[in-house]
Structures are given as structure tokens and as C-alpha cells.
Amino acid sequence: MWIITACSRVPRAASRKAVKSSSAYFVGRHMRGLWLKIWIASEVVSWARSNTFSRPPLVETWAPISMSDDPQTDSPFRVRFAPSPTGALHIGGARTALYNWLQARHQGGELVLRIEDTDRERSTPDNVEQILDALGWLELDWEEGPLSQAARAERHREAVEQLLEGGAAYRDPAMADDVRAWKERHGKQRGYRGEPSDDETAAVRLRMPDGGDTVVDDLIRGEVRFPNANADDFVIARGDGSVLYNFAVAVDDADMGITDVIRGDDHLSNTPKQLLVMEALGVEPPRYAHLPLLHGPDGKKLSKRHGAASVQELRDAGYLPAAVRNYLALLGWGTDDDTTIMSTQELVERFDVGDVGTSSAIFDEQKLRWLNGRFMREMPLEEYTEAVARHLGREPDEALRAACAIVQDKAQTLDEVWPLISFLFAEPEYDPKAWKKVMKDSAMTLLTDARAALEGAEPFDAETIEATLAPVLAEHDVKPGKLYQPIRVAISGGTVSPGIFESLAALGKSASLQRIQRALDEGSAVST
RNA sequence: GGCCCCGUGGUCUAGCGGUAAAGAUUCCGGCUUUUCAAGCCGUGAGACGCCGGUUCGAGUCCGGUCGGGGCUACCA
């Protein structure tokens, strides 16, 4: 008899009142393989206790906020992120990493990074590097790791041996075709059961119970039960002794003292297998939380086909890590009061994996853009300049800083910044369409007067420039746009730029006058 | 095929049997006597997959059905 401790799903309404219910139940197994379940629900947490752990004011830092209220679990809170390095870290993986990180920080626990590299075909050092790079960019850190799962092969073999000796597992030479044939004979819904063999080169299978259900008490989905009769005796170790995923994961999670497994929904169906492995090993399983999967705009599983599918692509597209974290956190989770924009600290304080929703979400870049724009605008100029510099591969010098100052409230992504300020760093090319649209003959007259007026503008700052240009406007009795647009084209080459006064000031007096003169020259050249 | 998960405006969330289903984003219109954005405003547009059942009353509970997804490897 062994015990599963599990924390039942905490209803939102309850958590809102800061009352957390908890329950533990025992799952025992009859000799025949019947599962017995005794529900021992208990409202362990009284008001007194909930007061002890009530949420601190928002200013408080990342101290443990809500401690695990499961009396069975005194071990420190420990989660893990366990990606398999078979490619770049995509958005779904990034969200899983973030949720693990947030929960670890929220609980004041630890995060372990474990690389699931037992697939020797597909796992490459380069992919590991990419994952580390992505996590680094997202500014997610961890207490332990990166640990290599492949490096633990010896321990895995040992565990297989243990099960073989105890009779929980057996050697079976059957191959995939044999299993299929067996199922043809016994009915599709019957789980495969093999014949033990002495063949030392045969794969090792775990014996599944013939009756009852294996229950996963998921923090997000509640109780999910899987009929044992339906499950195959599955292979835990290959003929050569190397182990398979569902076995390695169970052994590692147990060995590493993981208390909570937060991972994608695609692992929900694997969980009963892992639970059974742990039971055979005689260890206590962790709590589980299976996150709904993320999908692309077409509703299909996220893949390279969809725009920015990897973290690297997000970075290259000019998004801010803080904005990406905020957006990802909101994909599947929300606050009770509809708050959308949150600092990372606020995320840590408010996030609770038990509040994550059950339905899959679609990655929507439009909302990310909006959110990113909000973060961009609220950044201190210093920080903004550095982010822009890093993105452009330039130095965050005075010139860039000045350019950033006039463009900060206009761009939604880092990528949009350069086109708006490049005219400050190089002589612009006139955009033919822009020229044709605004540089009419009347515009040339206005430009001539504006240039003359600007010569007297001192100091050459936005305020003075505006005041200097006002009389020109009045004199010709035209709408502001009639004057400003030609100036804009003259100094920036196009019809879109930051505010015209700020742009002139940032360019400087001599360059501004010189460019207006150039436009004038070009204008007269065209008309003659 | 078998087992499992999911289904509220285009998208993300709220809604926990009882006022005209709420917020965010998006789109549309307007304002900001400088472009493009941003911002602000709007009694603007847009949703409970479908069918039954329980109930005085269902987006909310039950059954079925359809749709999407996952697992079903000596992959992870």
C-alpha cells in the first residue's frame, strides 16, 4: 500500500477568499490490481492559518506567499522545466518554462532545469544551446541545472534492475508488429500483456494492473481517470539497456525531489504510466498540473509554419522580454480583476498555477504588439536606449539617446524604431511617392520661407522652432500640414517621422537647413 | 480504431442556476486646428458549437452529438 498525496483543485472563488481547501487521498492497490480509493477530504486550513499566510501588500518582494497547504508535503517546493532539445524553444515551451518559474518564485521554491536528451538521434548540443539562449533572453533563471537526463543512464539501469527483480517488470522479446498482432486477437481496447522471457537482449516492459483506474489528480483539470485494462504493458528499457522517456521522467522526478510537475497537456496521457512506474519503485509521486496547449492562428498545433513560433524569432522581431512574459502569462491565465499589464514582480505575486484555465489558447501576435508598445512607452529613456541599441547592434551613445527620446511613444516594437530615426544618422533618400505627393510648387515657396525663418531660430529647440514657423503659416494662411509635410520630406525623405519640431531639433540647425536647401535645389531642377 | 482533454464575440479572459452575458485586444466611427503611430471618446460591430433532458428559470447541471487537440514508438 502506498500513498498519493494530492492537492485538490482549488476553486477560484475559494482562493479569492484566501481560503484554501486541501485534501489528500489514499490510493491502495488490491493484490489483484484493483484500485481502492478512499477519499479523505479535510478542510485543514482554518481562518487562523489563512491569516498567517494571507497575501502581503503588493510592495512586498518575492517572499513565499501561499505555502503549500498540503500537510503531507513538508518538503520544499520544487518544480522543474524539462525540455527536450530537439529544436528551438517555441512559444509553448517558453510558456511552460515561465509558468514553472513563476510558480517557483511565487512559492519561494526552487526550479530545476533538466534537459531530456535521451533521444540521441535528435538531441544536439546546438539545440541545448538554443534553449539556454532563449531562457536567458526571457530572463528566467533556475536554482539547479542544466542537468542532463542522458547522464543519469546508470541510475536508470539500476531502477530497471530493481523492477525486474521485484517482478513489476519483465523482459519481452515482442516487437511492435507482435504487439499489433496480439491486439488484433484480443480486441483493440485491450492493453497489451506480454509473456515474460529469459532473453537478456529483450526489451523490458512494465506490468500494468488489469483492473481499476489510475487516477491523476490534476491541479488544473481535477480528477482524470484512466482505465488500467486499456493500457499496454509498455516498454521502459530497450534491448540494449537504455531507458525510455516515460520511465526516465518518473525516476528523475522522484530522485530530484520534484514536488510539482507543471507541463504541457500533451503529457496528461503519459501521466498514468509515470504514476505506475513510481508506484512500482515505491516512491511518492508529485502533484501534477497540465497546461492547455497553445495553438497557431489557424487553430492547429503551433509549429514553424506560424509566424514567430520560436523565442528567438520573438526577440528578432523586436519584442521586449518583459512584454513577452506578461503576454505569455495571460495565455491561459488571468487575474480576478482583469488586470492585463503587469510587471514581472506583480506576475510573481499574483500567479498561481491552480488558476490556469482548461481550454487551449491561440497565440495572437496583435495583442502581443499592443502589450509590447505599452512596455516600450513606459520604459525609462536610459533603458529604452539600451534596448534599442542592443537590437540594432549599435552603441547606446548620446546620438541614439536623443533619437530615442523623440521616438519612444511611437513604436510598438524595437523593429519599428530604426525606420523612424534613421534620417538622423544618414542623408535620406527621397521616397519618390512621398515627393510626388507633397512637393508641389506651392510647397517649394513655403519651404523657401520656412528655411529663411529657421535660420533665425535660436536656440534650435522644438519650442523655438514651432514659434518660428508659426508666422510662416500665418503669412501664407495655410493649414499646418501644408508646411510641415514638405519639411518632413525634405529632412527625412518620407511622409512619416517623429514630431516635426522634435525631428528638426534633433537633426540640428545646420543639417536641417542644408537638407531643406537640397530639397529646394532638387525641386527647381525638376521644374526646369 | 482505442483512451484522454477541451469548446463564451476574430483573439485572450470573466461568468460557479436568476438583472439587457462583462473586460482586454482587434475592427469601425469620432476627437486630438503636424504625418504615421500612440492616446482619448463611442447607446459602434461581433460570442455561450449543436440537440435533447432536469428546473419556474441553464452559458452555468445531466446525456448525446459535432468540432478541435493530445496520447496510443524499443521518440521526447
Tab-separated table of C-alpha atoms (C1' of nucleotides) in Angstrom, chain A residues 12 16 84 116 118-119 122 175 221 224 230 235 238-239 244-245 266 269-270 300-301 330 332 358-359 362 364 367 377 410 480 484-485 488 495-497 501, chain B residues 1-8 10-16 22-27 33-40 68-76:
chain	number	residue	atom	x	y	z
A	12	ARG	CA	-11.229	30.312	-7.831
A	16	ARG	CA	-10.282	34.647	-3.788
A	84	SER	CA	13.864	18.012	-24.979
A	116	GLU	CA	15.667	15.485	-21.674
A	118	THR	CA	17.875	10.639	-24.078
A	119	ASP	CA	16.897	10.750	-27.723
A	122	ARG	CA	17.551	14.302	-32.271
A	175	MET	CA	8.297	-6.126	-31.287
A	221	ARG	CA	-8.201	19.649	-14.569
A	224	VAL	CA	-8.787	12.350	-14.568
A	230	ASN	CA	-6.797	-0.347	-21.523
A	235	VAL	CA	8.491	-0.681	-22.715
A	238	ARG	CA	15.316	-1.080	-24.785
A	239	GLY	CA	17.127	-4.319	-25.504
A	244	LEU	CA	12.647	5.251	-22.424
A	245	TYR	CA	11.133	8.618	-21.719
A	266	ASP	CA	0.404	16.524	-24.225
A	269	SER	CA	-1.953	10.754	-21.153
A	270	ASN	CA	1.568	9.805	-20.150
A	300	LYS	CA	-3.671	23.935	-35.289
A	301	LYS	CA	-0.754	22.936	-33.166
A	330	LEU	CA	-2.011	35.829	-19.850
A	332	GLY	CA	-4.388	30.617	-20.252
A	358	THR	CA	-8.556	24.463	-19.074
A	359	SER	CA	-9.005	25.351	-22.717
A	362	ILE	CA	-4.199	30.718	-29.669
A	364	ASP	CA	-2.170	36.189	-31.188
A	367	LYS	CA	-2.161	41.608	-28.729
A	377	ARG	CA	6.417	53.617	-23.762
A	410	LYS	CA	5.575	55.944	-31.387
A	480	PRO	CA	-0.166	73.364	-40.787
A	484	TYR	CA	5.088	70.578	-42.138
A	485	GLN	CA	4.820	67.759	-44.629
A	488	ARG	CA	9.287	66.353	-43.219
A	495	THR	CA	5.985	61.320	-45.077
A	496	VAL	CA	6.359	59.553	-41.757
A	497	SER	CA	8.625	60.703	-38.950
A	501	PHE	CA	9.692	70.179	-34.381
B	1	G	C1'	-9.825	2.393	-34.286
B	2	G	C1'	-8.991	2.773	-28.604
B	3	C	C1'	-8.143	6.042	-24.302
B	4	C	C1'	-7.936	11.157	-22.583
B	5	C	C1'	-8.563	16.643	-22.660
B	6	C	C1'	-11.100	20.976	-24.475
B	7	G	C1'	-15.467	24.083	-26.797
B	8	U	C1'	-18.347	32.154	-24.317
B	10	G	C1'	-11.759	37.120	-34.879
B	11	U	C1'	-8.267	36.500	-30.433
B	12	C	C1'	-7.257	36.268	-24.784
B	13	U	C1'	-10.038	36.189	-20.357
B	14	A	C1'	-14.710	36.894	-16.613
B	15	G	C1'	-19.131	34.453	-15.612
B	16	C	C1'	-19.869	28.803	-10.426
B	22	A	C1'	-18.531	41.737	-18.574
B	23	G	C1'	-13.329	43.425	-19.601
B	24	A	C1'	-8.920	43.464	-22.886
B	25	U	C1'	-7.279	43.200	-27.874
B	26	U	C1'	-8.888	43.613	-32.980
B	27	C	C1'	-12.113	46.074	-36.495
B	33	U	C1'	-6.557	73.088	-35.908
B	34	U	C1'	1.735	68.412	-37.934
B	35	U	C1'	2.352	62.948	-40.874
B	36	C	C1'	2.277	57.951	-39.045
B	37	A	C1'	1.572	55.716	-34.674
B	38	A	C1'	0.136	56.329	-29.724
B	39	G	C1'	-3.708	58.359	-26.572
B	40	C	C1'	-8.828	59.607	-25.516
B	68	G	C1'	-10.599	20.929	-32.250
B	69	G	C1'	-6.453	18.789	-29.740
B	70	G	C1'	-3.383	15.040	-27.244
B	71	C	C1'	-1.661	10.050	-26.279
B	72	U	C1'	-1.745	5.303	-28.483
B	73	A	C1'	7.011	4.007	-30.601
B	74	C	C1'	12.392	-0.494	-28.133
B	75	C	C1'	10.536	9.206	-29.772
B	76	A	C1'	10.615	13.019	-26.170
